[in-house]
Amino acid sequence: MNNGENMRLNGEADEEDDDDDANGGLAAWERTYADDRSWEALQEDESGLLRPIDNKAIYHAQYRRRLRSLSSLATTARIQKGLIRYLYIIIDFSRAATEMDFRPSRMAVVAKHVEAFVREFFDQNPLSQIGLVTMKDGVAHWLTDLGGSPESHVKALMGKLECSGDASLQNGLELVHGYLNQIPSYGHREVLILYSALNSCDPGDIMETVQKCKTSKIRCSVIGLTAEIFICRHLCQETGGSYSVALDESHFKELLLEHAPPPPAIADSAMPNLIKMGFPQRAAESSIAICSCHKEAKVGGGYTCPRCKARVCELPTECRICGLTLISSPHLARSYHHLFPIIPFDEVTDKVLHDPRHQTPKVCFGCQESLMNPGNSPGIRVSCPKCKQHFCLDCDIYIHESLHNCPGCESFRRPKLATYDE
Amino acid sequence: MASAPSKLYADDVSLLVVLLDTNPFFWSTSSLPFSKFLSHVLAFLNSILVLNQLNEVVVIGTGYASCKYLYNSSSYSNHGLEDGRMPALCTRLLKNLEEFVIGDEQSIKEDPRGGTMSSLLSGSLSMALCHIQKVFRSGSLHPQPRILCLQGSPDGPEQYVAIMNAIFSAQRSMVPIDSCYIGSHNSAFLQQASYITGGVYLKPQQMDGLFQYLSTVFATDLHSRTFLQLPKSVGVDFRASCFCHKKTIDMGYVCSVCLSIFCKHHKKCSTCGSVFGETPVELDSVSKQKRKTPE
């Protein structure tokens, strides 16, 4: 038995030796500390004792900082967002996109995340349109026209997954410039370039093309997959876009999804206008009608144009008969939380909590979770500056990131009816 | 986007959040007395709790001027019958309900105002969603939540944005909003809520049989619903209400900057302050231009 144990110990020692070679000579005990960094999860309290850091509180503090910086931005300028966007995504499918530093390859990673991005984009920008362009063999290929259906873009992209040759930034920009120049003045013109290569193989002077984009008010943004390149930075600076380089796959995803919410409108980049639109009603599930888009009889679930009463199958679209833009009000309503942002809640200070004149609520107004500490003293909480109700930290995050309503303000009828006219 | 956590609980355990409309303006005009309505609903809630011993029921009161949690089955240990008389649910719920209705009426008297007869659906929906998020946070083992709106008052157009925000949040966390509308006209808000979140919208024809409607349509858990023939929608009113007069319109003008809806042409957008120069355009001019280009 003793022998057996020795054997096992020896075996482990051997293994460790092998690992040591791979890990640059760290001993096993050193490695566990190097990996876990367990000392970072400790902090010293007032009396000098070591305590584990309350991660939740830190996370919440970070979240509140972010919220405050966002709201200060929103209050300095009137909220004007480019909600009607015309975005071309230029994807680099040159030789450089076959590199394996992203797994399985840059091309596969880019395609996967562009698919997710397209869906998220239409979720957040209901009236906007996307077009896809690829760069390979020194030329730019037009993949899909500007359109509002995520499925058609994803299908076109997945059918064309191959890379070869060089990338040409100039050719890509020239092609997109030609298309974006035609869109109406109230639309925001944007280009998002996903660039794998470290070079650009151009037929002429790219600086001229950059200036052309600038005069056409096309906002160009680049996400690089390799390293920062001067021409990309120059392009983004000139046209008011953002330039970032991805460190790894999750970072790339994060950078890409940052482009989904509407950007703040740049002054005079688009002419405001009123657009005439129809809000059709959805017909009963059992009704039968001939739709104007496929010209065949269909049972149930169509929409009727309010102007000419023609039947269409899908929204948003434009009526085939009278040309009215048809949209459902939920499509528009998805973006309203950008317009009526909910003000950040204030942290309730200890002074207020221990003031005997104030009666502090014992439960969170939103979810009824107890707000008391185990010792029956009032715990950490936030309160809405408008309705003065108290909320727990989890509700605070949910209310600001997903719900966009304050349950407290919504639950009491205010003296003035004009809630959203301010 | 926050997706709902994976649901490992038995799929027939439900958490039912009931939003009870207590608007006195509606119930004073309704053909069905509130007391009768309540007896139907209490029988229904009891049957939910009896269907599965892990089922939970939360009742939130939707008043004219306020909203409040009235009952939560998980916060009391349910003893069923007390001395063979009324079950715990009825006494607790009725007591809280009475306090709530009295308080609600008090605030109406303090601030009397004609015109709107709607109740604060946006508030009770937001509270219900906050409560459901707490259930999601409680761990991977949680009952399947759903919301049931028992609504009679007409829609309040001023709540449009808030209700839509709540609907989209419910859709993102995959919480269906069922609605049983007992008013005289259909409710566009509840139709949209149920359509978007995949819930059932029902407008009972005979109020005497309310319990039957409730127990046949809304009592089954979400998993068993797939085996049932539930009422199909009789059309959804997707009309929007304009920002300027809060009127429901089927055709209107949309600001290109902020997508605010107006019923007639304005010179300036009241929401974002943009000044509109030209005459209104139709969006299809884009595609006409596009068609001209060679493809």
XYZ file of N, CA and C in Angstrom, chain A residues 60-267:
624
model
N -22.358 46.740 -9.330
C -23.407 47.750 -9.363
C -22.818 49.154 -9.440
N -21.684 49.377 -8.732
C -21.051 50.691 -8.778
C -20.583 50.996 -10.198
N -20.004 50.000 -10.858
C -19.557 50.185 -12.239
C -20.735 50.536 -13.133
N -21.814 49.790 -12.921
C -23.008 49.996 -13.733
C -23.552 51.407 -13.559
N -23.516 51.882 -12.315
C -24.052 53.220 -12.062
C -23.178 54.304 -12.688
N -21.856 54.063 -12.659
C -20.963 55.027 -13.301
C -21.291 55.155 -14.780
N -21.493 53.989 -15.402
C -21.791 53.966 -16.837
C -23.094 54.724 -17.101
N -24.074 54.448 -16.244
C -25.390 55.057 -16.402
C -25.282 56.570 -16.296
N -24.485 57.040 -15.323
C -24.358 58.467 -15.100
C -23.678 59.124 -16.286
N -22.646 58.481 -16.815
C -21.937 59.100 -17.936
C -22.869 59.180 -19.145
N -23.713 58.157 -19.311
C -24.660 58.161 -20.421
C -25.661 59.293 -20.258
N -26.173 59.440 -19.036
C -27.233 60.416 -18.839
C -26.683 61.837 -18.931
N -25.412 62.036 -18.544
C -24.854 63.381 -18.657
C -24.713 63.749 -20.130
N -24.384 62.757 -20.955
C -24.321 62.987 -22.396
C -25.692 63.401 -22.919
N -26.715 62.699 -22.418
C -28.052 62.907 -22.953
C -28.598 64.269 -22.565
N -28.204 64.765 -21.379
C -28.793 66.021 -20.947
C -28.104 67.220 -21.581
N -26.807 67.067 -21.936
C -26.119 68.218 -22.505
C -26.703 68.573 -23.869
N -26.973 67.586 -24.670
C -27.547 67.846 -25.987
C -28.965 67.323 -26.002
N -29.796 67.900 -26.815
C -31.146 67.352 -26.969
C -31.020 65.991 -27.612
N -31.914 65.115 -27.225
C -31.773 63.761 -27.730
C -32.171 63.729 -29.195
N -31.170 63.632 -30.022
C -31.448 63.444 -31.441
C -30.612 62.266 -31.871
N -31.279 61.218 -32.251
C -30.527 60.037 -32.665
C -30.840 59.780 -34.114
N -29.863 59.259 -34.820
C -30.108 58.885 -36.206
C -30.883 57.583 -36.215
N -32.202 57.676 -36.206
C -32.993 56.456 -36.091
C -33.262 55.813 -37.447
N -33.246 56.604 -38.509
C -33.418 56.006 -39.846
C -32.031 55.905 -40.457
N -31.468 54.725 -40.422
C -30.074 54.537 -40.822
C -29.996 53.709 -42.101
N -29.058 54.070 -42.943
C -28.760 53.265 -44.123
C -27.320 52.811 -43.962
N -27.135 51.560 -43.630
C -25.810 51.081 -43.247
C -25.321 50.029 -44.241
N -24.122 50.257 -44.775
C -23.472 49.222 -45.569
C -22.396 48.558 -44.719
N -22.410 47.241 -44.680
C -21.347 46.520 -43.986
C -20.389 45.996 -45.044
N -19.134 46.454 -44.990
C -18.124 45.967 -45.932
C -17.288 44.917 -45.200
N -17.306 43.696 -45.707
C -16.592 42.610 -45.041
C -15.364 42.247 -45.863
N -14.240 42.186 -45.192
C -12.978 41.848 -45.844
C -12.866 40.325 -45.961
N -13.007 39.809 -47.191
C -12.817 38.377 -47.413
C -11.553 38.160 -48.241
N -10.496 38.889 -47.916
C -9.241 38.711 -48.650
C -8.490 37.529 -48.048
N -7.281 37.317 -48.546
C -6.449 36.207 -48.078
C -6.271 36.269 -46.556
N -6.176 37.512 -46.054
C -5.909 37.690 -44.625
C -7.037 37.117 -43.769
N -8.239 36.979 -44.329
C -9.367 36.491 -43.538
C -9.302 34.989 -43.310
N -8.366 34.302 -43.973
C -8.244 32.859 -43.732
C -7.374 32.560 -42.530
N -6.697 33.585 -41.990
C -5.830 33.377 -40.829
C -6.590 32.655 -39.718
N -5.834 31.849 -38.972
C -6.488 31.008 -37.962
C -6.354 31.583 -36.553
N -5.957 32.850 -36.413
C -5.781 33.352 -35.047
C -7.118 33.482 -34.320
N -8.188 33.673 -35.048
C -9.530 33.531 -34.472
C -9.979 32.127 -34.852
N -10.668 31.406 -33.974
C -11.013 30.016 -34.286
C -12.437 29.929 -34.809
N -12.720 29.130 -35.825
C -11.780 28.373 -36.648
C -11.016 29.259 -37.622
N -11.601 30.356 -38.100
C -10.856 31.280 -38.944
C -11.505 32.645 -38.793
N -10.795 33.693 -39.202
C -11.370 35.032 -39.084
C -12.681 35.115 -39.848
N -12.707 34.513 -41.038
C -13.886 34.592 -41.880
C -15.110 34.012 -41.166
N -14.941 32.820 -40.564
C -16.074 32.161 -39.914
C -16.558 32.979 -38.723
N -15.603 33.532 -37.978
C -15.975 34.320 -36.803
C -16.733 35.572 -37.233
N -16.200 36.239 -38.277
C -16.854 37.458 -38.757
C -18.267 37.135 -39.232
N -18.413 36.077 -40.015
C -19.727 35.732 -40.568
C -20.721 35.437 -39.444
N -20.242 34.696 -38.440
C -21.129 34.322 -37.334
C -21.646 35.563 -36.612
N -20.742 36.491 -36.356
C -21.168 37.645 -35.573
C -21.919 38.662 -36.414
N -21.621 38.718 -37.720
C -22.397 39.622 -38.572
C -23.852 39.161 -38.590
N -24.067 37.861 -38.605
C -25.437 37.349 -38.589
C -26.177 37.835 -37.331
N -25.524 37.681 -36.185
C -26.148 38.137 -34.936
C -26.357 39.640 -34.955
N -25.370 40.340 -35.528
C -25.457 41.803 -35.564
C -26.645 42.265 -36.408
N -26.831 41.623 -37.576
C -27.916 42.026 -38.479
C -29.248 41.898 -37.764
N -29.445 40.791 -37.039
C -30.718 40.606 -36.325
C -30.895 41.653 -35.228
N -29.839 41.883 -34.467
C -29.908 42.868 -33.390
C -30.157 44.267 -33.948
N -29.522 44.546 -35.088
C -29.659 45.860 -35.719
C -31.120 46.146 -36.059
N -31.793 45.179 -36.673
C -33.181 45.417 -37.066
C -34.103 45.454 -35.854
N -33.692 44.791 -34.800
C -34.478 44.851 -33.570
C -34.452 46.267 -33.006
N -33.302 46.919 -33.103
C -33.157 48.236 -32.491
C -33.469 49.377 -33.448
N -33.352 49.133 -34.755
C -33.562 50.189 -35.737
C -34.609 49.743 -36.737
N -35.885 49.809 -36.362
C -36.926 49.172 -37.168
C -37.061 49.716 -38.580
N -36.773 51.001 -38.810
C -36.991 51.548 -40.146
C -35.707 51.612 -40.957
N -34.625 51.091 -40.422
C -33.346 51.228 -41.093
C -33.117 50.099 -42.084
N -32.087 50.282 -42.910
C -31.783 49.274 -43.917
C -30.292 48.959 -43.902
N -29.995 47.721 -44.289
C -28.608 47.264 -44.318
C -28.294 46.762 -45.728
N -27.065 46.956 -46.173
C -26.588 46.322 -47.393
C -25.253 45.660 -47.103
N -24.920 44.603 -47.829
C -23.660 43.892 -47.587
C -22.753 43.989 -48.807
N -21.464 44.226 -48.565
C -20.463 44.283 -49.629
C -19.267 43.471 -49.148
N -18.649 42.686 -50.042
C -17.439 41.970 -49.649
C -16.260 42.471 -50.478
N -15.069 42.365 -49.902
C -13.853 42.746 -50.619
C -12.988 41.508 -50.801
N -12.673 41.189 -52.048
C -11.678 40.147 -52.299
C -11.088 40.311 -53.686
N -9.944 39.691 -53.931
C -9.254 39.768 -55.217
C -9.055 41.206 -55.680
N -8.873 42.127 -54.762
C -8.619 43.514 -55.128
C -9.837 44.293 -55.557
N -11.017 43.668 -55.595
C -12.226 44.399 -55.973
C -13.292 44.238 -54.892
N -14.318 45.069 -55.003
C -15.425 44.984 -54.054
C -16.618 44.333 -54.749
N -17.222 43.359 -54.081
C -18.394 42.683 -54.647
C -19.625 43.132 -53.902
N -20.646 43.431 -54.653
C -21.904 43.855 -54.069
C -22.702 42.593 -53.746
N -23.051 42.396 -52.486
C -23.689 41.139 -52.072
C -25.202 41.297 -51.964
N -25.679 42.285 -51.188
C -27.116 42.534 -51.118
C -27.368 44.033 -51.213
N -28.499 44.371 -51.796
C -28.953 45.746 -51.885
C -29.432 46.180 -50.500
N -29.558 47.488 -50.305
C -30.122 47.973 -49.046
C -31.504 47.372 -48.849
N -31.756 46.782 -47.712
C -33.047 46.155 -47.484
C -33.322 45.992 -46.012
N -34.563 45.698 -45.699
C -34.969 45.640 -44.305
C -35.244 44.245 -43.793
N -34.913 43.215 -44.575
C -35.217 41.866 -44.110
C -33.938 41.158 -43.683
N -33.808 40.810 -42.405
C -32.567 40.173 -41.943
C -32.295 38.835 -42.638
N -33.371 38.109 -42.937
C -33.179 36.763 -43.496
C -32.421 36.806 -44.828
N -32.808 37.756 -45.707
C -32.196 37.769 -47.034
C -30.703 38.099 -46.935
N -30.331 38.977 -45.993
C -28.916 39.315 -45.850
C -28.123 38.116 -45.349
N -28.669 37.465 -44.333
C -27.954 36.336 -43.742
C -27.780 35.232 -44.778
N -28.830 35.005 -45.562
C -28.769 33.947 -46.576
C -27.695 34.270 -47.618
N -27.683 35.528 -48.089
C -26.716 35.917 -49.113
C -25.299 35.793 -48.577
N -25.100 36.165 -47.308
C -23.760 36.119 -46.728
C -23.285 34.675 -46.577
N -24.168 33.809 -46.094
C -23.757 32.431 -45.830
C -23.470 31.680 -47.131
N -24.066 32.149 -48.233
C -23.817 31.483 -49.509
C -22.497 31.884 -50.145
N -21.830 32.892 -49.601
C -20.631 33.440 -50.272
C -19.413 33.407 -49.354
N -19.264 32.333 -48.593
C -18.179 32.314 -47.624
C -16.897 31.746 -48.230
N -16.157 32.550 -48.969
C -14.848 32.127 -49.445
C -13.956 33.352 -49.554
N -12.667 33.167 -49.312
C -11.792 34.332 -49.392
C -10.615 34.058 -50.312
N -10.145 35.145 -50.952
C -8.973 35.034 -51.813
C -8.474 36.437 -52.132
N -7.250 36.547 -52.587
C -6.691 37.800 -53.086
C -6.490 38.858 -52.028
N -6.451 40.112 -52.477
C -6.186 41.238 -51.595
C -7.468 42.018 -51.322
N -7.407 42.837 -50.290
C -8.536 43.720 -49.993
C -8.235 45.094 -50.561
N -9.275 45.776 -51.021
C -9.078 47.128 -51.513
C -10.061 48.053 -50.828
N -9.547 48.860 -49.933
C -10.383 49.782 -49.190
C -11.031 50.792 -50.135
N -10.254 51.267 -51.088
C -10.755 52.300 -51.987
C -11.908 51.776 -52.835
N -11.741 50.590 -53.409
C -12.809 50.031 -54.239
C -14.085 49.837 -53.428
N -13.925 49.360 -52.189
C -15.092 49.151 -51.339
C -15.816 50.459 -51.075
N -15.060 51.484 -50.727
C -15.673 52.771 -50.395
C -16.325 53.406 -51.613
N -15.655 53.277 -52.777
C -16.207 53.866 -53.998
C -17.554 53.243 -54.331
N -17.611 51.913 -54.225
C -18.854 51.203 -54.556
C -19.977 51.660 -53.632
N -19.691 51.689 -52.322
C -20.710 52.039 -51.339
C -21.110 53.506 -51.489
N -20.129 54.341 -51.790
C -20.396 55.765 -51.968
C -21.429 55.973 -53.067
N -21.282 55.218 -54.156
C -22.223 55.323 -55.263
C -23.647 55.025 -54.831
N -23.814 54.000 -53.981
C -25.169 53.633 -53.552
C -25.712 54.615 -52.530
N -24.869 54.986 -51.565
C -25.362 55.795 -50.443
C -25.677 57.221 -50.860
N -25.083 57.667 -51.993
C -25.340 59.018 -52.443
C -26.786 59.219 -52.859
N -27.500 58.120 -53.152
C -28.849 58.249 -53.679
C -29.915 58.246 -52.605
N -29.570 57.924 -51.399
C -30.638 57.784 -50.410
C -31.140 59.162 -49.993
N -32.414 59.233 -49.551
C -33.014 60.528 -49.249
C -32.292 61.255 -48.130
N -32.509 62.568 -48.075
C -31.686 63.429 -47.234
C -31.919 63.184 -45.743
N -33.075 62.616 -45.362
C -33.318 62.446 -43.929
C -32.638 61.199 -43.370
N -32.115 60.348 -44.232
C -31.484 59.112 -43.766
C -30.049 59.355 -43.332
N -29.589 58.549 -42.388
C -28.201 58.642 -41.953
C -27.379 57.617 -42.708
N -26.315 58.069 -43.375
C -25.496 57.171 -44.198
C -24.336 56.668 -43.362
N -24.211 55.377 -43.306
C -23.146 54.808 -42.484
C -22.493 53.643 -43.198
N -21.202 53.474 -42.949
C -20.462 52.324 -43.460
C -19.741 51.693 -42.282
N -19.810 50.373 -42.198
C -19.071 49.658 -41.164
C -18.160 48.664 -41.868
N -16.860 48.832 -41.673
C -15.893 47.977 -42.368
C -15.292 46.998 -41.364
N -15.344 45.717 -41.675
C -14.711 44.693 -40.836
C -13.443 44.259 -41.560
N -12.298 44.769 -41.093
C -11.070 44.688 -41.878
C -10.085 43.702 -41.272
N -9.747 42.690 -42.055
C -8.784 41.685 -41.581
C -7.360 41.988 -42.047
N -7.243 42.549 -43.240
C -5.921 42.692 -43.855
C -5.120 43.809 -43.201
N -3.809 43.801 -43.444
C -2.941 44.859 -42.939
C -2.549 45.817 -44.054
N -3.065 45.564 -45.253
C -2.721 46.418 -46.373
C -3.965 46.666 -47.204
N -3.880 47.611 -48.122
C -4.992 47.877 -49.017
C -4.421 48.046 -50.411
N -4.989 47.331 -51.382
C -4.449 47.313 -52.738
C -5.363 48.188 -53.597
N -5.005 49.489 -53.746
C -5.926 50.445 -54.341
C -5.493 50.873 -55.740
N -6.477 51.163 -56.595
C -6.159 51.604 -57.954
C -5.764 53.073 -58.038
N -6.159 53.903 -57.074
C -5.870 55.336 -57.196
C -5.513 55.932 -55.855
N -5.793 57.206 -55.690
C -5.467 57.885 -54.442
C -6.619 57.712 -53.465
N -6.371 56.994 -52.397
C -7.456 56.710 -51.454
C -7.846 57.962 -50.677
N -6.928 58.920 -50.550
C -7.250 60.140 -49.803
C -8.398 60.890 -50.478
N -8.435 60.850 -51.798
C -9.534 61.492 -52.525
C -10.864 60.824 -52.166
N -10.842 59.493 -52.100
C -12.062 58.760 -51.757
C -12.521 59.102 -50.349
N -11.553 59.240 -49.430
C -11.909 59.590 -48.060
C -12.596 60.947 -48.042
N -12.039 61.898 -48.805
C -12.645 63.227 -48.857
C -14.046 63.180 -49.471
N -14.213 62.312 -50.466
C -15.518 62.172 -51.116
C -16.557 61.679 -50.107
N -16.153 60.717 -49.290
C -17.061 60.195 -48.260
C -17.393 61.291 -47.266
N -16.402 62.106 -46.973
C -16.621 63.158 -45.994
C -17.642 64.155 -46.527
N -17.489 64.558 -47.790
C -18.416 65.542 -48.328
C -19.819 64.957 -48.489
N -19.921 63.652 -48.697
C -21.247 63.033 -48.819
C -21.837 62.705 -47.454
N -21.145 63.084 -46.386
C -21.605 62.852 -45.017
C -21.847 61.382 -44.728
N -20.945 60.556 -45.207
C -21.034 59.133 -44.898
C -20.150 58.879 -43.676
N -20.744 58.315 -42.643
C -19.998 58.051 -41.418
C -19.365 56.675 -41.547
N -18.029 56.618 -41.581
C -17.349 55.335 -41.770
C -16.735 54.876 -40.447
N -17.016 53.651 -40.068
C -16.409 53.064 -38.883
C -15.677 51.788 -39.294
N -14.600 51.491 -38.601
C -13.821 50.297 -38.935
C -13.607 49.479 -37.664
N -13.767 48.164 -37.786
C -13.322 47.267 -36.729
C -12.222 46.406 -37.332
N -11.003 46.550 -36.818
C -9.893 45.774 -37.330
C -9.759 44.457 -36.599
N -9.247 43.434 -37.279
C -9.040 42.152 -36.624
C -7.560 41.890 -36.395
N -6.675 42.723 -36.945
C -5.257 42.433 -36.834
C -4.551 43.468 -35.962
N -4.324 44.649 -36.527
C -3.618 45.688 -35.800
C -4.101 47.023 -36.316
N -3.769 48.082 -35.587
C -4.223 49.393 -36.016
C -3.476 49.818 -37.271
N -4.210 50.378 -38.233
C -3.603 50.824 -39.479
C -3.893 52.310 -39.629
N -2.925 53.056 -40.147
C -3.090 54.506 -40.212
C -4.277 54.901 -41.081
N -4.401 54.284 -42.256
C -5.428 54.735 -43.191
C -6.828 54.539 -42.609
N -7.018 53.479 -41.818
C -8.321 53.249 -41.187
C -8.604 54.334 -40.150
N -7.571 54.657 -39.364
C -7.777 55.683 -38.360
C -8.084 57.019 -39.024
N -7.360 57.310 -40.089
C -7.570 58.556 -40.822
C -9.004 58.617 -41.350
N -9.438 57.521 -41.962
C -10.786 57.462 -42.534
C -11.840 57.731 -41.453
N -11.703 57.078 -40.308
C -12.699 57.231 -39.253
C -12.684 58.637 -38.678
N -11.476 59.187 -38.510
C -11.387 60.546 -37.963
C -12.032 61.554 -38.893
N -11.762 61.404 -40.191
C -12.274 62.365 -41.162
C -13.795 62.323 -41.241
N -14.373 61.119 -41.181
C -15.812 60.983 -41.433
C -16.615 60.896 -40.141
N -15.963 60.979 -38.996
C -16.701 60.987 -37.736
C -17.115 59.623 -37.239
N -16.471 58.594 -37.737
C -16.801 57.242 -37.288
C -15.935 56.828 -36.122
N -16.027 55.560 -35.740
C -15.201 55.068 -34.647
C -14.295 53.956 -35.165
N -13.078 53.903 -34.640
C -12.122 52.882 -35.065
C -11.720 52.049 -33.862
N -11.796 50.739 -33.988
C -11.388 49.889 -32.886
C -10.776 48.611 -33.444
N -9.919 48.010 -32.670
C -9.286 46.757 -33.083
C -9.642 45.686 -32.061
N -10.107 44.549 -32.548
C -10.562 43.494 -31.649
C -9.385 42.720 -31.092
N -9.436 42.397 -29.809
C -8.375 41.608 -29.178
C -8.628 40.131 -29.359
N -9.898 39.721 -29.176
C -10.243 38.315 -29.353
C -11.702 38.257 -29.781
N -12.235 37.029 -29.831
C -13.564 36.873 -30.406
C -14.634 37.605 -29.602
N -14.579 37.468 -28.256
C -15.636 38.101 -27.467
C -15.533 39.621 -27.556
N -14.295 40.114 -27.657
C -14.107 41.553 -27.798
C -14.652 42.031 -29.140
N -14.419 41.235 -30.168
C -14.929 41.562 -31.499
C -16.445 41.662 -31.489
N -17.061 40.686 -30.823
C -18.520 40.665 -30.742
C -19.018 41.931 -30.042
N -18.350 42.278 -28.961
C -18.727 43.463 -28.198
C -18.622 44.728 -29.054
N -17.478 44.832 -29.777
C -17.262 46.021 -30.618
C -18.310 46.113 -31.712
N -18.649 44.955 -32.283
C -19.612 44.941 -33.379
C -20.987 45.361 -32.875
N -21.384 44.811 -31.723
C -22.727 45.106 -31.223
C -22.855 46.544 -30.721
N -21.706 47.201 -30.481
C -21.779 48.611 -30.116
C -22.350 49.443 -31.246
N -22.295 48.925 -32.466
C -22.801 49.679 -33.607
C -24.293 49.468 -33.825
N -24.922 48.610 -33.033
C -26.354 48.340 -33.236
C -27.252 49.464 -32.726
N -27.048 50.014 -31.518
C -27.927 51.109 -31.113
C -27.684 52.343 -31.979
N -28.720 53.140 -32.224
C -28.539 54.304 -33.087
C -27.526 55.268 -32.504
N -26.616 55.800 -33.320
C -25.620 56.754 -32.830
C -26.269 58.118 -32.657
N -25.685 58.982 -31.842
C -26.222 60.338 -31.744
C -26.132 61.002 -33.107
N -27.181 61.722 -33.478
C -27.198 62.332 -34.802
C -26.145 63.421 -34.867
N -25.375 63.402 -35.925
C -24.390 64.459 -36.116
C -25.134 65.638 -36.735
N -24.786 66.834 -36.281
C -25.489 68.020 -36.763
C -25.487 68.057 -38.286
